[in-house]
Coordinates of C-alpha atoms in Angstrom, one line a residue:
Chain A
G1 CA 29.0 -150.4 159.2
S2 CA 26.1 -148.3 160.6
F3 CA 26.0 -150.3 164.0
T4 CA 27.2 -147.2 165.9
A5 CA 28.2 -148.1 169.3
N6 CA 27.2 -145.6 171.8
K7 CA 31.0 -145.0 172.9
K8 CA 30.3 -142.1 174.5
L9 CA 28.1 -143.2 177.6
N10 CA 25.1 -140.9 178.8
K11 CA 26.8 -141.3 182.1
S12 CA 24.2 -139.1 183.9
S13 CA 21.6 -141.0 182.5
L14 CA 22.9 -144.6 183.6
I15 CA 23.6 -142.9 187.2
F16 CA 19.7 -141.8 187.6
R17 CA 18.9 -145.3 186.9
A18 CA 21.3 -147.2 188.7
G19 CA 20.3 -144.6 191.5
V20 CA 17.2 -146.8 192.1
Q21 CA 19.4 -149.2 193.2
F22 CA 22.6 -147.5 195.1
S23 CA 22.3 -144.6 197.1
S24 CA 25.9 -143.7 196.3
T25 CA 28.5 -145.0 193.8
T26 CA 31.4 -146.7 194.9
D27 CA 34.3 -147.6 192.7
K28 CA 32.8 -151.0 191.9
E29 CA 29.7 -149.2 190.7
E30 CA 31.4 -147.0 189.0
A31 CA 33.2 -149.9 187.1
M32 CA 29.6 -151.6 186.4
L33 CA 28.5 -148.2 184.8
E34 CA 31.6 -148.0 182.4
K35 CA 29.7 -151.1 180.8
P36 CA 29.4 -150.3 177.0
E37 CA 25.7 -150.0 175.9
K38 CA 24.5 -152.2 172.8
P39 CA 24.6 -150.5 169.7
S40 CA 21.4 -149.0 168.6
F41 CA 19.3 -147.6 165.9
P42 CA 18.7 -144.9 166.0
P43 CA 22.4 -144.3 167.3
N44 CA 21.4 -141.8 170.0
Y45 CA 18.5 -144.3 171.1
T46 CA 18.7 -145.6 174.5
P47 CA 15.6 -147.4 175.8
P48 CA 13.9 -145.3 178.7
K49 CA 13.7 -146.7 182.4
V50 CA 10.0 -146.4 181.7
W51 CA 8.2 -146.8 178.2
T52 CA 5.6 -143.9 177.3
F53 CA 3.4 -144.1 174.4
E54 CA 3.8 -141.9 171.3
E55 CA 1.5 -142.0 168.5
Q56 CA 3.0 -143.5 165.3
E57 CA 2.4 -142.1 161.9
G58 CA 1.1 -144.0 158.8
L59 CA -2.3 -145.4 158.4
M60 CA -1.8 -148.7 160.5
G61 CA 0.6 -147.1 163.1
G62 CA -1.8 -144.5 163.7
M63 CA -4.6 -146.6 165.2
N64 CA -2.3 -148.8 167.7
R65 CA -2.5 -148.1 171.3
P66 CA -1.0 -149.5 174.5
T67 CA -4.5 -149.7 175.7
A68 CA -7.4 -151.9 175.2
G69 CA -11.3 -151.4 175.3
A70 CA -14.0 -149.4 173.5
R71 CA -13.2 -146.2 172.0
F72 CA -17.0 -145.2 171.0
E73 CA -20.1 -146.3 171.6
K74 CA -22.1 -148.3 168.7
E75 CA -24.1 -151.5 168.8
L76 CA -23.3 -154.2 166.2
Q77 CA -25.9 -155.5 163.4
K78 CA -27.4 -158.7 164.1
G79 CA -29.2 -161.3 161.5
A80 CA -31.6 -164.2 161.7
H81 CA -29.1 -166.9 161.7
D82 CA -27.4 -169.0 164.7
I83 CA -24.1 -168.0 163.6
Q84 CA -23.4 -164.3 163.6
L85 CA -19.6 -163.5 162.3
Y86 CA -17.9 -160.3 162.4
S87 CA -14.7 -160.1 160.4
L88 CA -12.9 -159.2 157.1
G89 CA -10.8 -161.0 154.7
T90 CA -7.7 -161.1 156.4
P91 CA -5.9 -164.1 156.5
N92 CA -7.3 -165.0 160.2
G93 CA -10.9 -164.0 158.9
M94 CA -10.2 -166.3 155.8
K95 CA -9.9 -169.5 158.2
V96 CA -13.5 -169.1 159.5
T97 CA -14.9 -168.1 156.0
I98 CA -13.5 -171.1 154.4
L99 CA -14.9 -173.0 157.0
L100 CA -18.5 -171.4 156.8
E101 CA -18.3 -172.1 153.3
E102 CA -17.4 -175.2 153.6
L103 CA -20.2 -176.3 155.9
V104 CA -22.6 -174.1 153.5
D105 CA -21.6 -176.7 150.6
L106 CA -22.0 -179.8 153.1
I107 CA -25.1 -179.1 155.2
P108 CA -28.5 -178.5 153.4
D109 CA -30.0 -175.4 154.9
F110 CA -27.2 -174.1 156.9
E111 CA -26.9 -170.4 156.6
Y112 CA -25.1 -167.6 158.3
D113 CA -24.7 -164.1 158.5
A114 CA -21.4 -162.2 158.1
W115 CA -20.9 -158.5 159.0
K116 CA -17.6 -156.6 158.0
I117 CA -15.6 -155.0 160.6
A118 CA -13.4 -152.3 158.7
I119 CA -10.2 -152.4 160.7
F120 CA -9.0 -149.0 159.2
D121 CA -12.3 -147.3 160.4
L122 CA -11.6 -148.5 164.0
D123 CA -14.8 -150.6 163.8
Q124 CA -13.0 -153.1 166.2
F125 CA -13.4 -150.5 169.0
S126 CA -17.0 -150.2 169.1
S127 CA -18.6 -150.9 172.2
G128 CA -20.7 -153.6 170.7
F129 CA -17.6 -155.2 169.1
V130 CA -15.5 -154.7 172.4
D131 CA -18.3 -157.0 174.2
I132 CA -17.9 -159.9 171.6
N133 CA -14.3 -159.6 171.6
P134 CA -12.3 -157.7 174.4
N135 CA -9.1 -157.8 172.3
S136 CA -10.6 -155.8 169.4
K137 CA -9.3 -158.4 166.8
I138 CA -11.2 -160.3 164.1
P139 CA -12.7 -163.0 163.4
A140 CA -15.1 -162.6 166.3
M141 CA -18.5 -164.6 166.6
L142 CA -22.0 -164.9 168.3
D143 CA -23.9 -167.8 168.6
T144 CA -27.4 -166.7 168.6
S145 CA -28.8 -170.3 169.3
M146 CA -27.9 -169.7 172.8
D147 CA -29.6 -167.4 175.3
P148 CA -27.6 -165.2 176.2
P149 CA -25.5 -165.4 172.5
L150 CA -22.6 -166.8 173.5
R151 CA -19.5 -165.0 172.1
V152 CA -16.3 -167.1 170.5
F153 CA -13.1 -165.0 169.5
E154 CA -9.8 -166.2 168.2
S155 CA -9.9 -167.8 164.6
G156 CA -8.5 -171.2 166.4
N157 CA -11.4 -171.2 168.9
I158 CA -14.0 -170.6 166.2
L159 CA -12.7 -173.4 164.3
R160 CA -13.0 -175.8 166.9
Y161 CA -16.4 -174.6 168.1
L162 CA -18.0 -174.5 164.8
A163 CA -16.5 -178.0 163.6
E164 CA -17.9 -179.3 167.3
K165 CA -21.3 -177.9 166.8
Y166 CA -21.7 -178.8 162.9
Q167 CA -19.8 -181.8 163.4
N168 CA -17.4 -181.7 160.6
F169 CA -13.7 -181.2 159.6
L170 CA -12.7 -182.5 163.1
P171 CA -12.1 -186.2 163.2
S172 CA -13.6 -188.3 166.0
D173 CA -10.9 -191.0 166.0
P174 CA -8.8 -189.7 169.1
R175 CA -5.3 -190.0 167.6
K176 CA -6.5 -187.9 164.5
R177 CA -8.3 -185.4 166.5
T178 CA -5.4 -185.0 168.8
E179 CA -3.1 -184.6 165.8
T180 CA -5.6 -182.0 164.5
F181 CA -5.2 -179.8 167.7
N182 CA -1.6 -180.0 167.5
W183 CA -1.3 -178.6 164.3
L184 CA -4.3 -176.1 164.8
F185 CA -2.1 -174.8 168.1
W186 CA 1.0 -174.7 165.7
N187 CA -0.8 -172.5 163.2
M188 CA -2.1 -170.0 166.2
A189 CA 1.6 -169.6 167.6
S190 CA 3.2 -169.8 164.6
A191 CA 1.3 -167.5 162.4
P192 CA 2.5 -164.2 164.3
F193 CA 5.8 -164.5 163.3
L194 CA 4.7 -165.2 160.0
G195 CA 2.4 -161.9 160.0
G196 CA 3.3 -159.6 162.7
G197 CA 7.1 -160.8 162.2
F198 CA 7.8 -161.4 158.4
G199 CA 5.0 -159.7 156.9
H200 CA 5.4 -156.7 158.8
F201 CA 9.3 -156.2 158.7
Y202 CA 9.6 -157.4 155.1
N203 CA 6.4 -155.6 154.0
Y204 CA 4.9 -152.9 156.1
A205 CA 7.4 -151.3 158.3
P206 CA 8.5 -147.8 157.7
V207 CA 12.0 -149.0 157.6
N208 CA 14.0 -152.1 156.5
I209 CA 15.7 -153.5 159.5
K210 CA 18.1 -156.2 158.1
Y211 CA 18.3 -157.7 161.6
A212 CA 14.2 -158.2 161.9
I213 CA 14.2 -159.0 158.2
D214 CA 16.7 -161.9 158.6
R215 CA 15.1 -162.9 162.0
Y216 CA 11.8 -163.7 160.9
T217 CA 12.8 -164.7 157.4
M218 CA 14.6 -167.5 158.8
E219 CA 11.6 -168.5 161.4
T220 CA 9.4 -168.4 158.2
K221 CA 11.2 -170.5 156.1
R222 CA 11.8 -172.8 159.4
Q223 CA 7.9 -173.1 159.6
L224 CA 7.5 -173.9 155.6
D225 CA 10.0 -176.4 156.0
V226 CA 8.3 -178.1 158.9
L227 CA 5.0 -177.5 157.2
D228 CA 6.7 -179.1 153.7
K229 CA 8.1 -182.4 155.7
Q230 CA 4.7 -182.9 157.7
L231 CA 2.7 -182.9 154.4
E232 CA 5.4 -185.5 152.4
G233 CA 3.1 -188.7 151.3
K234 CA 0.0 -186.5 153.1
V235 CA -2.9 -185.6 150.9
Y236 CA -3.7 -182.9 153.9
L237 CA -2.2 -182.0 157.0
I238 CA -3.3 -185.0 159.4
G239 CA -3.4 -187.6 156.4
D240 CA -6.4 -188.6 154.5
E241 CA -8.9 -186.1 155.4
I242 CA -9.3 -182.2 155.5
T243 CA -9.3 -180.9 158.8
I244 CA -9.8 -177.5 160.5
A245 CA -5.8 -177.5 160.6
D246 CA -5.8 -177.2 157.0
F247 CA -8.3 -174.3 157.0
A248 CA -6.2 -172.7 159.2
I249 CA -2.8 -172.9 158.0
W250 CA -3.8 -172.6 154.3
P251 CA -4.9 -168.7 154.3
W252 CA -1.2 -168.0 155.9
M253 CA 0.2 -169.3 152.8
L254 CA -1.9 -167.8 150.4
C255 CA -1.0 -164.1 152.3
I256 CA 3.0 -164.9 151.6
E257 CA 2.3 -165.2 148.1
K258 CA -0.7 -162.6 147.3
F259 CA -0.3 -159.8 150.3
Y260 CA 3.3 -159.9 150.9
K261 CA 4.5 -161.0 147.5
A262 CA 7.4 -162.8 149.1
D263 CA 7.0 -166.0 147.1
E264 CA 10.4 -165.2 145.5
F265 CA 12.1 -164.0 148.1
L266 CA 11.2 -166.9 150.3
Q267 CA 11.5 -169.7 147.6
L268 CA 8.1 -170.6 148.0
E269 CA 8.5 -173.1 144.9
S270 CA 11.1 -175.1 146.8
Y271 CA 8.6 -176.4 149.4
K272 CA 6.9 -178.9 147.0
N273 CA 4.5 -180.6 149.7
V274 CA 3.2 -176.9 150.4
K275 CA 2.5 -175.7 147.2
R276 CA 1.0 -178.8 146.2
Chain B
A1 CA 18.0 -136.0 161.6
T2 CA 16.1 -138.1 159.7
S3 CA 12.6 -139.3 161.0
L4 CA 11.6 -142.9 160.8
Y5 CA 8.0 -141.7 160.8
S6 CA 7.6 -139.5 157.6
R7 CA 4.4 -138.5 156.7
K8 CA 5.1 -139.7 152.7
Y9 CA 4.8 -143.2 154.2
L10 CA 1.0 -142.7 155.1
L11 CA 0.3 -142.8 151.2
A12 CA 2.4 -145.9 150.8
F13 CA 0.2 -147.4 153.6
L14 CA -2.9 -146.3 152.0
V15 CA -1.8 -148.0 148.7
K16 CA -0.9 -151.1 150.7
A17 CA -3.8 -151.1 152.7
S18 CA -6.1 -151.6 149.8
A19 CA -4.7 -155.4 149.9
F20 CA -6.8 -155.8 152.7
Q21 CA -10.1 -156.3 150.7
T22 CA -12.7 -158.9 151.7
T23 CA -12.2 -160.5 148.4
V24 CA -8.4 -161.9 147.5
P25 CA -6.7 -159.3 144.9
T26 CA -6.6 -160.0 141.5
N27 CA -3.5 -161.2 139.6
R28 CA -3.2 -157.6 138.7
A29 CA -3.4 -156.5 142.1
F30 CA -0.8 -154.9 144.2
S31 CA 2.9 -155.4 142.7
R32 CA 5.9 -154.3 145.0
T33 CA 7.4 -152.7 141.8
S34 CA 4.6 -150.6 141.5
N35 CA 4.8 -149.5 145.1
I36 CA 4.3 -145.7 145.1
M37 CA 7.2 -146.3 148.1
S38 CA 9.9 -147.7 146.2
E39 CA 12.3 -149.9 148.5
T40 CA 15.3 -147.7 147.5
T41 CA 13.7 -144.7 149.4
K42 CA 12.7 -146.6 152.7
P43 CA 15.6 -146.0 155.3
T44 CA 17.5 -148.8 156.2
L45 CA 19.4 -150.5 159.1
P46 CA 22.2 -150.6 158.2
S47 CA 22.3 -147.8 155.7
E48 CA 23.8 -149.9 153.1
Y49 CA 21.3 -152.4 153.5
V50 CA 19.2 -153.7 150.5
V51 CA 16.7 -156.2 150.5
P52 CA 17.6 -159.1 148.4
D53 CA 15.3 -160.7 145.8
V54 CA 15.9 -164.2 147.3
W55 CA 16.8 -164.6 150.9
T56 CA 19.7 -166.6 151.4
F57 CA 21.5 -168.1 154.9
D58 CA 24.6 -170.1 154.8
D59 CA 26.0 -170.4 158.5
P60 CA 26.1 -174.1 159.8
S61 CA 27.7 -173.0 162.8
S62 CA 24.2 -171.3 164.0
S63 CA 21.6 -173.2 165.9
N64 CA 19.0 -171.5 164.4
Q65 CA 18.3 -172.5 161.0
P66 CA 15.9 -171.9 158.3
T67 CA 15.1 -175.6 158.2
A68 CA 13.6 -178.2 160.1
G69 CA 14.1 -181.9 161.1
A70 CA 16.5 -184.0 163.4
R71 CA 20.2 -183.3 163.2
K72 CA 21.5 -186.1 165.4
E73 CA 20.4 -189.4 166.5
M74 CA 19.1 -189.3 169.8
K75 CA 16.9 -191.6 171.8
L76 CA 14.7 -190.5 174.6
K77 CA 14.1 -192.1 178.0
R78 CA 10.8 -193.4 178.9
G79 CA 9.3 -193.9 182.5
E80 CA 6.3 -196.0 183.8
H81 CA 3.7 -193.6 183.7
D82 CA 1.2 -192.6 181.2
L83 CA 2.4 -189.0 180.5
Q84 CA 6.0 -188.5 179.1
L85 CA 6.8 -184.8 179.2
Y86 CA 9.9 -183.6 177.4
S87 CA 10.4 -180.0 178.4
L88 CA 12.2 -177.1 179.8
A89 CA 10.8 -174.6 182.7
T90 CA 10.3 -171.9 180.2
P91 CA 7.0 -170.0 180.4
N92 CA 5.6 -172.4 177.8
G93 CA 7.1 -175.4 179.6
M94 CA 6.4 -173.9 183.2
K95 CA 2.4 -174.2 182.0
I96 CA 2.2 -177.7 181.6
N97 CA 4.5 -178.1 184.6
M98 CA 1.8 -176.2 186.8
L99 CA -1.1 -178.3 185.2
L100 CA 0.6 -181.4 186.0
E101 CA 1.5 -180.4 189.6
E102 CA -2.1 -179.2 190.2
L103 CA -3.4 -182.8 189.0
N104 CA -0.8 -184.3 191.1
D105 CA -2.0 -182.2 194.3
L106 CA -6.0 -182.6 193.1
K107 CA -5.9 -186.4 192.1
G108 CA -2.6 -187.8 192.7
I109 CA -1.5 -188.0 189.2
E110 CA 2.0 -188.9 188.5
Y111 CA 4.1 -188.6 185.3
D112 CA 7.7 -188.5 184.0
A113 CA 9.4 -185.7 183.0
Y114 CA 12.9 -185.4 181.4
K115 CA 14.8 -182.2 180.4
I116 CA 15.4 -181.4 176.5
A117 CA 18.6 -179.3 176.9
F118 CA 18.6 -176.6 174.4
S119 CA 22.6 -176.2 174.7
D120 CA 23.0 -179.7 173.5
L121 CA 20.4 -179.1 170.5
D122 CA 18.3 -182.3 172.2
Q123 CA 15.3 -180.5 170.6
F124 CA 17.0 -181.7 167.2
G125 CA 17.1 -185.0 168.3
S126 CA 15.7 -187.8 166.1
D127 CA 13.4 -189.3 168.8
F128 CA 12.6 -185.7 169.9
V129 CA 11.5 -184.5 166.1
A130 CA 9.2 -187.9 166.0
I131 CA 7.3 -186.2 168.6
N132 CA 7.4 -182.5 168.0
P133 CA 8.5 -182.0 164.3
N134 CA 8.5 -178.1 165.2
S135 CA 11.4 -179.0 167.6
K136 CA 9.7 -176.8 170.3
I137 CA 8.8 -177.7 174.2
P138 CA 6.9 -178.7 175.7
A139 CA 6.2 -182.2 173.8
M140 CA 4.6 -185.0 175.4
L141 CA 3.9 -188.6 174.8
D142 CA 0.6 -190.2 176.1
T143 CA 1.9 -194.1 176.4
S144 CA -1.4 -195.6 177.7
M145 CA -2.3 -195.2 174.0
D146 CA -0.6 -197.8 171.6
P147 CA 1.3 -196.9 169.8
P148 CA 1.8 -193.8 172.0
L149 CA 0.2 -190.8 171.3
R150 CA 2.1 -187.4 170.3
L151 CA 1.4 -184.0 171.7
F152 CA 3.1 -180.8 171.2
E153 CA 2.0 -177.1 171.6
S154 CA 1.7 -176.0 174.7
G155 CA -2.0 -175.0 174.1
S156 CA -2.6 -178.7 172.9
I157 CA -1.1 -180.4 175.6
L158 CA -2.9 -178.2 178.5
K159 CA -6.6 -178.8 176.4
Y160 CA -5.3 -182.6 176.0
V161 CA -4.0 -183.0 179.7
A162 CA -7.3 -181.3 181.2
E163 CA -9.8 -183.3 179.3
K164 CA -8.0 -186.6 180.0
Y165 CA -8.2 -186.1 183.8
D166 CA -11.5 -184.3 183.8
A167 CA -10.2 -181.2 185.8
F168 CA -9.5 -177.5 185.0
I169 CA -11.9 -177.1 182.1
P170 CA -15.5 -176.2 183.2
T171 CA -18.3 -178.3 182.8
D172 CA -20.5 -175.6 182.2
P173 CA -20.6 -175.4 178.5
R174 CA -20.7 -171.2 178.5
D175 CA -17.7 -171.4 180.5
K176 CA -16.0 -174.0 178.7
V177 CA -16.2 -171.8 175.2
E178 CA -14.9 -168.9 177.2
V179 CA -11.8 -170.7 178.3
F180 CA -10.9 -171.6 175.2
N181 CA -11.2 -168.3 174.0
W182 CA -8.9 -167.2 176.3
L183 CA -6.2 -170.1 175.8
F184 CA -6.6 -169.7 171.9
W185 CA -5.9 -165.8 172.9
Q186 CA -2.8 -166.8 174.9
V187 CA -1.1 -168.8 172.3
G188 CA -1.6 -166.2 169.8
G189 CA -0.4 -163.2 171.7
A190 CA 2.3 -165.0 173.7
P191 CA 4.5 -164.7 170.5
Y192 CA 4.5 -160.9 170.8
I193 CA 5.6 -160.8 174.3
G194 CA 8.4 -163.6 173.7
G195 CA 9.7 -163.5 170.3
G196 CA 8.7 -159.9 170.3
F197 CA 9.1 -157.6 173.6
G198 CA 11.3 -160.1 175.2
H199 CA 13.8 -160.6 172.3
F200 CA 14.4 -156.8 171.1
Y201 CA 14.4 -155.4 174.5
K202 CA 16.4 -157.9 176.4
F203 CA 18.0 -160.4 174.2
A204 CA 19.0 -158.8 170.6
P205 CA 22.3 -157.6 170.1
V206 CA 21.1 -154.3 169.1
H207 CA 18.6 -151.9 170.6
I208 CA 16.2 -150.9 167.9
E209 CA 13.9 -148.4 168.8
Y210 CA 11.3 -149.0 166.0
A211 CA 10.8 -152.9 167.1
I212 CA 11.1 -152.3 170.8
N213 CA 8.3 -149.4 170.7
K214 CA 6.1 -152.0 168.5
F215 CA 6.2 -154.9 170.9
S216 CA 6.0 -152.4 174.3
M217 CA 3.1 -151.2 172.8
E218 CA 1.3 -154.4 171.9
T219 CA 2.5 -156.2 175.2
K220 CA 1.1 -153.3 177.3
R221 CA -2.1 -153.6 175.0
Q222 CA -2.4 -157.4 176.1
L223 CA -1.8 -156.6 179.8
D224 CA -4.8 -154.1 179.7
V225 CA -6.8 -156.4 177.9
L226 CA -6.2 -159.0 181.0
D227 CA -6.3 -156.0 183.4
K228 CA -10.0 -155.0 182.2
H229 CA -10.9 -158.5 182.0
L230 CA -10.1 -159.4 185.4
E231 CA -12.1 -156.7 187.0
G232 CA -14.4 -157.9 189.5
K233 CA -13.0 -161.3 188.8
T234 CA -10.9 -164.0 190.7
F235 CA -9.8 -166.5 188.1
V236 CA -10.2 -165.4 184.1
V237 CA -13.1 -167.8 183.5
G238 CA -16.0 -168.5 186.5
E239 CA -14.8 -168.8 189.7
Q240 CA -12.5 -171.6 189.1
Y241 CA -9.0 -172.1 188.3
T242 CA -8.7 -173.2 184.8
I243 CA -6.1 -173.8 181.9
A244 CA -6.7 -170.2 180.7
D245 CA -5.1 -169.2 184.0
I246 CA -2.4 -171.6 183.9
A247 CA -1.8 -170.5 180.1
I248 CA -1.4 -167.0 180.7
W249 CA 0.2 -166.6 184.4
P250 CA 3.8 -167.7 183.1
W251 CA 4.3 -165.1 180.5
I252 CA 3.5 -162.2 183.1
M253 CA 5.7 -164.0 185.5
C254 CA 8.2 -163.8 182.5
T255 CA 7.8 -160.4 181.7
I256 CA 8.4 -159.5 185.3
K257 CA 11.0 -161.5 186.4
F258 CA 13.1 -162.2 183.4
Y259 CA 12.3 -159.7 181.0
G260 CA 13.1 -156.6 183.5
G261 CA 9.7 -155.4 182.4
K262 CA 8.1 -154.5 185.6
D263 CA 9.3 -150.8 185.7
F264 CA 9.7 -150.5 181.9
L265 CA 6.0 -151.4 180.9
G266 CA 4.6 -150.1 184.4
I267 CA 3.0 -153.3 185.1
D268 CA 2.2 -152.4 188.7
S269 CA -0.4 -150.1 187.3
Y270 CA -2.4 -153.0 186.4
K271 CA -4.2 -153.7 189.5
N272 CA -6.5 -156.5 188.9
L273 CA -3.8 -158.4 186.8
M274 CA -1.3 -158.0 190.0
K275 CA -3.8 -159.3 192.3
W276 CA -4.5 -162.2 190.0
Y277 CA -0.9 -162.8 189.5
N278 CA 0.3 -162.7 193.1
M279 CA -2.7 -165.2 193.9
I280 CA -1.3 -167.8 191.4
D281 CA 2.2 -167.3 192.5
E282 CA 1.1 -168.7 196.1
R283 CA -0.1 -171.9 195.0
P284 CA 2.2 -174.9 195.6
A285 CA 1.9 -176.3 192.4
T286 CA 3.4 -173.3 190.9
K287 CA 6.5 -173.1 193.2
R288 CA 6.9 -176.7 192.3
A289 CA 6.8 -176.2 188.5
F290 CA 9.7 -173.7 188.3
R291 CA 11.9 -176.9 189.6
I292 CA 10.6 -179.5 186.8
T293 CA 13.5 -179.5 184.1
G294 CA 14.2 -175.7 185.5
F295 CA 16.9 -173.3 186.1
T296 CA 16.8 -172.5 189.5
P297 CA 19.7 -174.2 191.8
D298 CA 16.8 -176.4 193.3
A299 CA 15.8 -177.5 190.0
I300 CA 15.7 -181.2 189.0
A301 CA 16.3 -182.7 185.5
E302 CA 14.0 -185.5 185.9
R303 CA 10.6 -185.9 187.7
H304 CA 9.4 -189.3 188.5
S305 CA 7.2 -189.1 191.3
K306 CA 5.8 -186.5 194.1
E307 CA 9.0 -187.7 196.2
D308 CA 11.3 -186.3 193.8
L309 CA 10.3 -182.7 194.8
M310 CA 10.7 -183.2 198.2

């Protein structure tokens, strides 16, 4: 196969690294140094002692940095309504726009302002946006009914905040409410494996890595099975009422099908309750 | 040598990037077969690997499976206190241990904790799956309710327990929102530190440069976000110790102590972060938290009262 073990140890590099701990190499330490390295890809790759940044190529790779913070000065636009949303139509962005549009349908006179943050133009690194979300991710929100305006970031927190503020899509019954938060948090911690894991390695990475594709496909299918079993005999995630848990999870299901084109690969049809 | 990052991928990314519109792509939209960068021209690891049309897996001996649900009948123990914790002192488990021990110090709250042994696949036992269908720790029951109320996901448990005992969440409404900003940030970010960096740097059977770079970059980015936020602050939010601090701390600890990330990721360079980290490390509740359903020589598999830790 192509897993080439580094049979020729780069002994000098090992001694250099070991030199941090040992002042001289004894027989015992020599024996330690002879341990074979893990196979690696590319075959001549060894993790350095200290990771250093190299700009990646590609449209998305090129914008990534190991540092945070504003990269240029620019204020955000603001409208007249209480809720100012700064976002994009990605799965996490959609969670919030779905909720807001539901509120528009439900509450007379409810309106909000939404502004596009073009992540490929690096809008998320403007000083105005970083003030609202130091993590430089969408969605991010300001509630300007408070003085000074209140920042809310993370899709899960925005869903929680809006649902509590407008008293909708979050059950008041303590049992159902707790269960809603169980699933909301489940989504927040599961989606990174679906997106940054599966979606990335299946769809976007410049190299098809079997190990990574297998790992994240297994996890994604596992999550789909968790969901499918939970939805057995239920209309919505927690029962008969639609909640922010549904709004959080749904856009990622859409993403599998529409953005990743992975419905056949993952046999999405077989998860009958999820499809329904 | 073939470069992984050839410029021809730039065009592929541009075409794929069009999928991120503000509207959902139409049916016509982006099809894998119309991709300019066809699958066969992407380098692969291993070199003979071809992505199948349908992914399959058939290894019943593997503890990781693409399915969920109970694999064995197994009853869980229950103690007398309100809260029953089923867990392990991994980073996510530590969060709850820390909070509960802080509540023990602050208000004398007692609870029962039971170890869920992954080596025995206890997380796939029938009682445990009924509490957490995702089969992950930590998981909890509040038996003061009838029937008992199930809690899963460390973030959900932190929120619930802090609200139940009215501690470690600010009363000031602005500070409260900020705590939840950072709590949700933590639960969304940790998968890249753990399932990403920790896995590919330390645990994976093969060192994959692409994956190690990707997740190292992201982990350092998160550390920088935190370090900048902590400038001039004692705690993550306000001037009090909250569930935001408690959620974040164990993953920094894990990166330093278990993943060997201290040198590799240059963690000492994050001065504000290290100051905050060292401060929390000194708290008595933090020290006890390691032992509860933990892995250290002084760990205890069950906890029923403060006396168990003396």
